Each structure stands twice: as structure tokens, then as C-alpha cells.
Coordinates of C-alpha atoms in Angstrom, one line a residue:
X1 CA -52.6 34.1 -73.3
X2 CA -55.0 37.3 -72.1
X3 CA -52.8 38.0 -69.4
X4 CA -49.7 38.0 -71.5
X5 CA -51.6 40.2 -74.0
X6 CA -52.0 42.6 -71.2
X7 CA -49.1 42.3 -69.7
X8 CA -47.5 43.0 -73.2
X9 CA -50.0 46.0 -73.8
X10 CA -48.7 47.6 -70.3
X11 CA -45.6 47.7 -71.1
X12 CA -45.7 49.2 -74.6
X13 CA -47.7 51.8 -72.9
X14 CA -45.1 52.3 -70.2
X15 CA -42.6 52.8 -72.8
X16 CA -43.7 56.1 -73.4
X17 CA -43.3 57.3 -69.7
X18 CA -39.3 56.5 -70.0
X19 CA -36.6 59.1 -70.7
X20 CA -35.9 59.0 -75.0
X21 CA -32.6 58.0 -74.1
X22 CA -33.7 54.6 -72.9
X23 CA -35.9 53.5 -76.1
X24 CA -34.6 52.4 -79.0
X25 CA -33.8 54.8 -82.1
X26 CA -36.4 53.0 -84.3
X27 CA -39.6 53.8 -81.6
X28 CA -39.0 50.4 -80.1
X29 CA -38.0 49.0 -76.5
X30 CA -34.3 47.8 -76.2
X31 CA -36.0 45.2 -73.7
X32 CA -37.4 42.6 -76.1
X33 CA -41.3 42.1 -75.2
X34 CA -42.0 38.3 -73.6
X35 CA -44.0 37.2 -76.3
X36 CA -42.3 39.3 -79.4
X37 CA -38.7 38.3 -79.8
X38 CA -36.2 40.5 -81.2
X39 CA -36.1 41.0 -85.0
X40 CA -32.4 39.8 -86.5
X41 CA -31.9 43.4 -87.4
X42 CA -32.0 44.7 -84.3
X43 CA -28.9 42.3 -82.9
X44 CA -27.0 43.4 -85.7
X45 CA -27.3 47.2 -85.5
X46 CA -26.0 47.0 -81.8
X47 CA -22.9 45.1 -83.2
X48 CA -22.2 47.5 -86.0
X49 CA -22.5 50.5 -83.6
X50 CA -19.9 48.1 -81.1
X51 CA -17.3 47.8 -84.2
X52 CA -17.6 51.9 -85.0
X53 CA -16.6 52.6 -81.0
X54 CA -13.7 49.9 -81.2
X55 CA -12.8 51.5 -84.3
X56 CA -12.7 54.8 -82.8
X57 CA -11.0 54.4 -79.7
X58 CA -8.4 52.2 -81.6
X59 CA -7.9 55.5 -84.2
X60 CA -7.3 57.6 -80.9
X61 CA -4.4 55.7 -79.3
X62 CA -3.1 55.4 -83.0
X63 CA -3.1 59.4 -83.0
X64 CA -1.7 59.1 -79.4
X65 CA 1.3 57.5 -80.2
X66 CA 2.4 59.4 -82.9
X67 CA 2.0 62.4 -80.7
X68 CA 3.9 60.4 -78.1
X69 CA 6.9 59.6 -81.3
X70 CA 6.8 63.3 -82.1
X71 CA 7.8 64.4 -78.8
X72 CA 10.0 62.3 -78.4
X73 CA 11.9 63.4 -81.3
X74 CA 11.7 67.3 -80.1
X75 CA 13.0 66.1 -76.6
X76 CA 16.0 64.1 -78.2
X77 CA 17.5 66.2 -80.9
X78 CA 15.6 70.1 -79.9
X79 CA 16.3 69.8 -76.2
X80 CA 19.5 67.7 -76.3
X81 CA 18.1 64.8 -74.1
X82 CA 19.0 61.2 -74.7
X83 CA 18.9 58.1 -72.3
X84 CA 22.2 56.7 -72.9
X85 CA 24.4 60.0 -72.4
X86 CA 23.3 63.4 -71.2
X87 CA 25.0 66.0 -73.2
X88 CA 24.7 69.5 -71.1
X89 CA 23.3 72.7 -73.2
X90 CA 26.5 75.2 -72.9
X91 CA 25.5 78.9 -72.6
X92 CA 26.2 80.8 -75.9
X93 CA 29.1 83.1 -74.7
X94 CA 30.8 79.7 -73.9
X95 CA 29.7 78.1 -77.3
X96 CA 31.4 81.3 -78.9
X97 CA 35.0 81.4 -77.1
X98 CA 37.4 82.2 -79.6
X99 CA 40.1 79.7 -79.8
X100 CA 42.4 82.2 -82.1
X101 CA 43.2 83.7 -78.8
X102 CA 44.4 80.4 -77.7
X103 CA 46.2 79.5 -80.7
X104 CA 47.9 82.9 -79.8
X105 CA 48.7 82.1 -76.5
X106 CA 50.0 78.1 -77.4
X107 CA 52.3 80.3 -79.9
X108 CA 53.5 82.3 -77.6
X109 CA 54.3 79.2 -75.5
X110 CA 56.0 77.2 -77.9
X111 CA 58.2 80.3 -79.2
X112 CA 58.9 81.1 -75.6
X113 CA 60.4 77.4 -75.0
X114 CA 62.1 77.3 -77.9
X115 CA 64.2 80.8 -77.0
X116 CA 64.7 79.3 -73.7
X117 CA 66.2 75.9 -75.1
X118 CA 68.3 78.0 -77.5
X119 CA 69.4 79.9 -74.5
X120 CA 70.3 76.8 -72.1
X121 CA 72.5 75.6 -75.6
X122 CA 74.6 78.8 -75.5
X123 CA 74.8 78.9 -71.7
X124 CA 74.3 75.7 -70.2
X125 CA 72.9 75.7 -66.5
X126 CA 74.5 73.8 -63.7
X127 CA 72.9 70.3 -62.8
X128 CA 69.9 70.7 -61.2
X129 CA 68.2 68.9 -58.4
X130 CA 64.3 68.4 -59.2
X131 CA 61.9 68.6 -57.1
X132 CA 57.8 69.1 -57.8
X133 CA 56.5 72.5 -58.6
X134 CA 53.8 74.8 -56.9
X135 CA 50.9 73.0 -58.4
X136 CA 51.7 69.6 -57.7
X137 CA 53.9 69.8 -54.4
X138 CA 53.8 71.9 -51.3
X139 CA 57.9 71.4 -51.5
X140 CA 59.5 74.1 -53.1
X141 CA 62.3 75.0 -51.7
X142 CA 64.2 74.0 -54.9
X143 CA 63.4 75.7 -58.1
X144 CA 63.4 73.9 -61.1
X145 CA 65.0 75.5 -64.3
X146 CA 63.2 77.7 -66.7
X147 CA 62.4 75.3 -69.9
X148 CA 60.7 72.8 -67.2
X149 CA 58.7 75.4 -65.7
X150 CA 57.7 77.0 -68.6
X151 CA 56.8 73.6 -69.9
X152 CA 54.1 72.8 -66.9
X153 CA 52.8 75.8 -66.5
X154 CA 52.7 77.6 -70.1
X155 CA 53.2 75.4 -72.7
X156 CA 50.9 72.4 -70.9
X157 CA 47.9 74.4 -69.9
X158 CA 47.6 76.2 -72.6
X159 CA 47.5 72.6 -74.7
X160 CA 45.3 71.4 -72.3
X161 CA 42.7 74.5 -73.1
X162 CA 42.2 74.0 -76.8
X163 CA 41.8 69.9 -76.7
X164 CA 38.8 71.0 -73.9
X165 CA 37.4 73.5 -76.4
X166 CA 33.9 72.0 -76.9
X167 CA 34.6 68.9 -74.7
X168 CA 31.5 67.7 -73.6
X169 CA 30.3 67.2 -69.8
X170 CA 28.7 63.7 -69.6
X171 CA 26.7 62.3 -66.4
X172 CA 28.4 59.8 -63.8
X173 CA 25.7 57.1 -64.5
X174 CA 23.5 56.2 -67.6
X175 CA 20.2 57.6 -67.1
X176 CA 17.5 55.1 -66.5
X177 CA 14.2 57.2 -67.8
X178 CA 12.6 58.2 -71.1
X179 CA 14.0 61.2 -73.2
X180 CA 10.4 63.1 -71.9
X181 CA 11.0 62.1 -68.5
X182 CA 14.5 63.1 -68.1
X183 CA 14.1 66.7 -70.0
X184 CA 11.0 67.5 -67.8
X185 CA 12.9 66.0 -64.2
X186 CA 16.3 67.2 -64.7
X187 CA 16.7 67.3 -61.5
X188 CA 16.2 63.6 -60.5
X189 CA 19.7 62.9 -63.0
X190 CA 23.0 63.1 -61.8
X191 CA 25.2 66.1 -62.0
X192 CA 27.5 66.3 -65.1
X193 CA 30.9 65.9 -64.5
X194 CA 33.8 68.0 -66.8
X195 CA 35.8 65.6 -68.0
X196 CA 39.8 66.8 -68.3
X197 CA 42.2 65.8 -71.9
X198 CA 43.7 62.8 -69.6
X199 CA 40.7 61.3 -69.1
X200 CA 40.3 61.3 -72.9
X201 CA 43.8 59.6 -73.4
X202 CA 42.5 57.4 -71.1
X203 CA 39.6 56.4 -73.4
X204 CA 42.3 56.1 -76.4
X205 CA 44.1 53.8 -73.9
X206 CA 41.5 51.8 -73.3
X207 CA 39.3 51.2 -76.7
X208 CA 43.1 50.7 -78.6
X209 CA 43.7 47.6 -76.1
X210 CA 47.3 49.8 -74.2
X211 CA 46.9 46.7 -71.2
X212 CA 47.2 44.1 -73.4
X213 CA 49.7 45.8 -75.4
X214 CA 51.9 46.9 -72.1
X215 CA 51.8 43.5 -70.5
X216 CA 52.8 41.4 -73.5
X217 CA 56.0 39.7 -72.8
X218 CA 56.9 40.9 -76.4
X219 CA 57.0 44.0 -75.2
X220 CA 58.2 44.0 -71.5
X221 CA 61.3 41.9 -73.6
X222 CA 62.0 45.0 -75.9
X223 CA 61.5 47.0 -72.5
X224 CA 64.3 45.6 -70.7
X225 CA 66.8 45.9 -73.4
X226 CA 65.7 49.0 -74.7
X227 CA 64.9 47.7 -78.3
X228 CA 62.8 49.8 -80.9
X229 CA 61.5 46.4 -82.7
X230 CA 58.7 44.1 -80.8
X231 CA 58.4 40.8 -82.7
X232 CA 60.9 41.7 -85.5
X233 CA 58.6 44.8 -86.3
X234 CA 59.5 48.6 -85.6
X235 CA 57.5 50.3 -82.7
X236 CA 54.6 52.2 -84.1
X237 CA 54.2 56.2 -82.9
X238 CA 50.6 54.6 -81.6
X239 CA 52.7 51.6 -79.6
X240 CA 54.8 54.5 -78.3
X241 CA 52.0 56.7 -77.0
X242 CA 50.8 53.4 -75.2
X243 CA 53.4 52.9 -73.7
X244 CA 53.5 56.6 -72.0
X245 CA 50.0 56.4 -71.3
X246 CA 50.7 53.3 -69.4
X247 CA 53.9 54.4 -67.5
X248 CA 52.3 58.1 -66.2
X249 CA 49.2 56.3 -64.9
X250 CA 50.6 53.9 -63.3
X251 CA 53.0 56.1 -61.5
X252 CA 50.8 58.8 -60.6
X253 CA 47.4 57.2 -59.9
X254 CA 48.7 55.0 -56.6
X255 CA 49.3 58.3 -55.6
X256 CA 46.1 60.0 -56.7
X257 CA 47.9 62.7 -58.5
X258 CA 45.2 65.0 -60.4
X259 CA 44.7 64.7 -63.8
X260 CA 46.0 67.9 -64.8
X261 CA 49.6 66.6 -63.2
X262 CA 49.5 63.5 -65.1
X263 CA 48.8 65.5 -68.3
X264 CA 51.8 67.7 -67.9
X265 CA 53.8 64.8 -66.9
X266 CA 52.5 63.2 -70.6
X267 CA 53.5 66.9 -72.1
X268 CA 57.1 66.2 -70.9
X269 CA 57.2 62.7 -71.6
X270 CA 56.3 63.7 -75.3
X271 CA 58.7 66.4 -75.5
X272 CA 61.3 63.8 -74.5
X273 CA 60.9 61.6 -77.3
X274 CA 59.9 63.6 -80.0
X275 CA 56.1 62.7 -80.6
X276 CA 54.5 65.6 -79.0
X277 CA 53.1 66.3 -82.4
X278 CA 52.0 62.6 -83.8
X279 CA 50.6 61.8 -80.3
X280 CA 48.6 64.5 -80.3
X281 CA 47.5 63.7 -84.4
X282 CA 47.0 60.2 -83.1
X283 CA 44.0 61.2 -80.7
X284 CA 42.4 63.9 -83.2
X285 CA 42.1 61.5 -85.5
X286 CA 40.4 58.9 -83.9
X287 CA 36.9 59.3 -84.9
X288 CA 35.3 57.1 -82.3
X289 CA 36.9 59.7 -79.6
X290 CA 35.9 63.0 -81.7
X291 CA 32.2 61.8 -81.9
X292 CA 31.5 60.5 -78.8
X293 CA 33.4 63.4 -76.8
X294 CA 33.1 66.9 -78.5
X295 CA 30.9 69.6 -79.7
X296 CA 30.5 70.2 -83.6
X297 CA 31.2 73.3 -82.6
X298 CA 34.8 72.6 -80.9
X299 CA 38.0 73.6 -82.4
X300 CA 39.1 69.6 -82.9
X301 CA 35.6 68.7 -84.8
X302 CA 36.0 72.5 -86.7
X303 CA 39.9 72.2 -87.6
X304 CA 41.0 68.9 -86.9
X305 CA 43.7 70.5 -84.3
X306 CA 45.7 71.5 -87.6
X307 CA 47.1 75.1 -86.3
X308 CA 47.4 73.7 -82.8
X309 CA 49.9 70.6 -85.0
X310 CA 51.7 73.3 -86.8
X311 CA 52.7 74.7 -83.8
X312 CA 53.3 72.3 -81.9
X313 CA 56.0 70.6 -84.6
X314 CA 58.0 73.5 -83.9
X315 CA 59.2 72.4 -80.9
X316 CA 60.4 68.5 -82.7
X317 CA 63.4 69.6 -84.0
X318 CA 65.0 69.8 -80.3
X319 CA 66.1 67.6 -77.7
X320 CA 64.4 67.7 -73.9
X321 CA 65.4 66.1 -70.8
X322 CA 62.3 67.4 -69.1
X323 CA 61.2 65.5 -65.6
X324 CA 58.4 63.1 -66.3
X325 CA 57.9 62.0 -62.5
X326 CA 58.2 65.4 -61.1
X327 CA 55.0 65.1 -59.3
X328 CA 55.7 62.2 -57.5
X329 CA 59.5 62.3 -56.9
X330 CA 59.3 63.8 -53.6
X331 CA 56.8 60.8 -52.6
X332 CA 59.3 58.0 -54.1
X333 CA 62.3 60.2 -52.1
X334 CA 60.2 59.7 -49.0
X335 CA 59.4 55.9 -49.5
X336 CA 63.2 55.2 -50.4
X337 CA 63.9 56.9 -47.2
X338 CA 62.2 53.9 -45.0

């Protein structure tokens, strides 16, 4: 018991050669002395200081994550970032085009088609032989007559400019990463691609179910005798822009004809039957395609096409035999050849 008495002694006294860091706050050892065991308080104190860290660090990754939500937030609706569909910031001056000047233009159009149908009535041109124009053939050693013409390449392009007025670019692929990650590495997503009017009609096509509609036998039925009823009900102006849909993609895609060529082929098509107007309304007011494709700032979201409408109904109170397959007549000519 003297020895341990000693011992005990020693090591008090050695106490006071260690740095302060290493001795309890209370003046006492945090090595427990061999013969004096550790009063109860002592064990609890350590485990009260343990709680207060936990407590701590747990209140820092709390604050963490909110910081984490907040940026988040600023990276999807500041910066325009999203992980499901990338929608490109557009410089202001192309934000601010004025589509008056193309309402002006698309006037001009319609007004120049309609003097040139009121001409062909007066004076009626001899039969024609089509063949493609400029833009969509290398043949032209044919011309084509003026309303067709001015059709494609005034009336068509000119349509085709105001329903791309805030028309989003959207990424080939979804992107795989976080809102942060795909602000601050733009350069690891894919390159946006500008998505042209057809490929919109496409999207109507598709979400308004034109395959299963087209390949009913109710309607290939009314098809071959040239019926207006399908089931013992009248054909609906949506049936009917369907249908066209169908026919101009699946003429002019086997022979990868651009979009813009099946777009003016859809122009004449409408023309044709009479619907340029309530085809057009049709798409505009499909909510599903206004939100998911366009700007708020875009003349569709701002005006719901209405002046482009007016105009265009101008042009349904006359009759057009306008070439629908135009741009792949000289292709069929070739293949009825062999």
C-alpha cells in the first residue's frame, strides 16, 4: 500500500509538468489515479460535452443544405437550368424582334396571293407541268406558275417565321447532372438543336394519337371512297389536319426531304382544303405544345396567333389546286421510270 501511495503521489506531482491542455478543466488528471477511481461526475461532463459537438456538427449540415436548396433554386429559375430540358438564354436583341414587321410581311403575302388568284380567274393560264422549285430540286428547267411560287416561297416562309418567334432550342438528350452541375459545366451538355414549325406538328401528331387515327380501318374505309363521315360521324377539322400530317410525312421523309419542304408542302395542302386557318388555331391552342415549346415572350404565348389568323382567313374564301408533292415528284417520276 506504500508503494501505491507513492506511486499515486508521483504522478499527481507529474501532473503539473504536462501542457494545460492535457489536464482536466476542474485541476484534475483525465487519467483516473490506480487507487482513486473516477467521481460519476466526471463521466457525465465528457458525455454532455459529446452531445453539444453532435449537436453542432448536426446544426452545420442542417445550414448546409439549405444553402445547398437555395442555390439550387437560383440555378433553376435565375440561370434558366433544369435537368429534364435545357432551355437556351436568347440574347436580348433576339428576345426583342418585332413581329409587327412580320405580321407586315405575312400581309403582304396573303394580299399578294390573293391578286394573283384573282388574276389567274380573269386570265386563266395554260396547263402546267410541275416540277420542284429552287429550294427543293436542282430541276428547274420548268417553271411553275406564279400563285404556287408565291405560295412556297412568300406566303410559307413568312408563316413559318412568326410560329418560330420565341420557339425554344432544346438539347438532343436529357441531361443526366444536377441544376448546379449543369449551369457551372455547360460545356459537358449537348449542343441545343433549333427545332423548325414541322417538328412541332409533329409533336401535335404524336401526343393527339394521328397513327392510330390514320391506320384505323374506319378511316382507310372513308379513304378509299372519299367519304367525309368515319363511323357515321362528320370528319372533325383536327381528324383532317391528321390526316395531312400523316400523308406529307410519309411521302417526304423516305426521301429525307427537309423540314422546311414538308412545311410548305403542309402550307399547300391546307390551302387546298380550306383549313389553312383552323389548322393553324388547332396547334395555338393546344396548351401542352405552347408550354412545353415557347417563350412567354413569343408572339403565340403573347397573342395567341390572333393577327397572324385574321390574316390568314383571308385567303379561305378561294379555291387552290396548289402541288402538295412538289418536292418529291421528280423522285416518284424517276422511280416510275424503272
Amino acid at each position: 500500500m506504500g508503494d501505491q501511495a507513492c506511486t499515486c503521489k508521483l504522478q499527481q506531482r507529474g501532473n503539473h509538468l504536462l501542457p494545460q491542455d492535457e489536464i482536466a478543466s476542474d485541476g484534475t488528471s483525465e487519467t483516473p489515479c490506480c487507487t482513486h477511481p473516477p467521481s460519476p461526475g466526471t463521466s457525465g461532463m465528457n458525455g454532455t460535452k459529446e452531445k453539444e459537438r453532435q449537436k453542432i456538427t448536426d446544426s452545420n449540415i442542417s445550414a448546409a443544405k439549405k444553402m445547398l436548396r437555395v442555390l439550387q433554386y437560383l440555378a433553376i429559375h435565375q440561370l434558366g437550368c433544369g435537368t429534364d430540358k435545357m432551355k437556351e438564354r436568347l440574347p436580348k436583341k433576339e428576345r426583342n424582334v418585332d413581329y409587327y414587321d412580320m405580321l407586315k410581311k405575312l400581309d403582304r403575302a396573303v394580299n399578294h396571293v390573293i391578286e394573283l388568284v384573282n388574276k389567274h380567274k380573269e386570265d386563266p393560264p395554260e396547263d402546267i407541268d410541275y416540277s420542284s422549285d429552287a429550294s427543293d430540286s436542282p430541276i428547274t428547267s420548268r417553271s411553275l406558275d406564279e400563285i404556287t411560287v408565291t405560295v412556297r416561297k412568300e406566303l410559307a416562309p413568312v408563316l413559318r417565321d412568326l410560329f418560330e418567334h420565341g420557339l425554344m432550342k432544346h438539347t438532343t438528350s436529357q441531361a443526366l447532372m444536377t441544376p448546379i452541375t449543369t449551369c457551372l459545366m455547360p460545356q459537358m451538355a449537348p449542343a441545343p438543336k433549333r427545332i423548325h414549325i414541322w417538328d412541332v406538328f409533329m409533336r401535335y401528331y404524336e401526343i393527339k394519337h394521328g397513327r392510330q387515327y390514320t391506320s384505323s380501318p374506319a378511316r382507310k374505309l372513308s379513304q378509299a371512297f372519299d367519304l367525309d363521315i368515319i363511323g357515321g360521324t362528320a370528319i372533325t377539322s383536327k381528324q383532317t389536319l391528321l390526316a395531312a400530317v400523316d400523308f406529307i410525312h410519309s411521302s417526304h421523309s423516305p426521301l429525307k426531304r427537309s423540314a422546311d419542304s414538308q412545311f410548305k408542302a403542309f402550307v399547300c395542302q391546307a390551302l387546298n382544303e380550306g383549313k389553312l386557318t383552323n389548322w393553324c388555331r388547332l396547334l395555338c391552342r393546344t396548351t401542352s405544345i405552347i408550354d412545353h415549346y415557347y417563350y412567354s415572350w413569343s408572339y403565340i404565348v403573347k397573342t395567341n396567333f390572333d393577327g397572324a389568323l385574321q390574316l390568314l382567313d383571308k385567303l379561305s374564301e378561294y379555291d387552290f389546286n396548289l402541288p402538295v408533292d412538289l418536292a418529291v415528284r421528280h423522285f416518284t417520276n424517276i422511280r416510275d421510270a424503272f
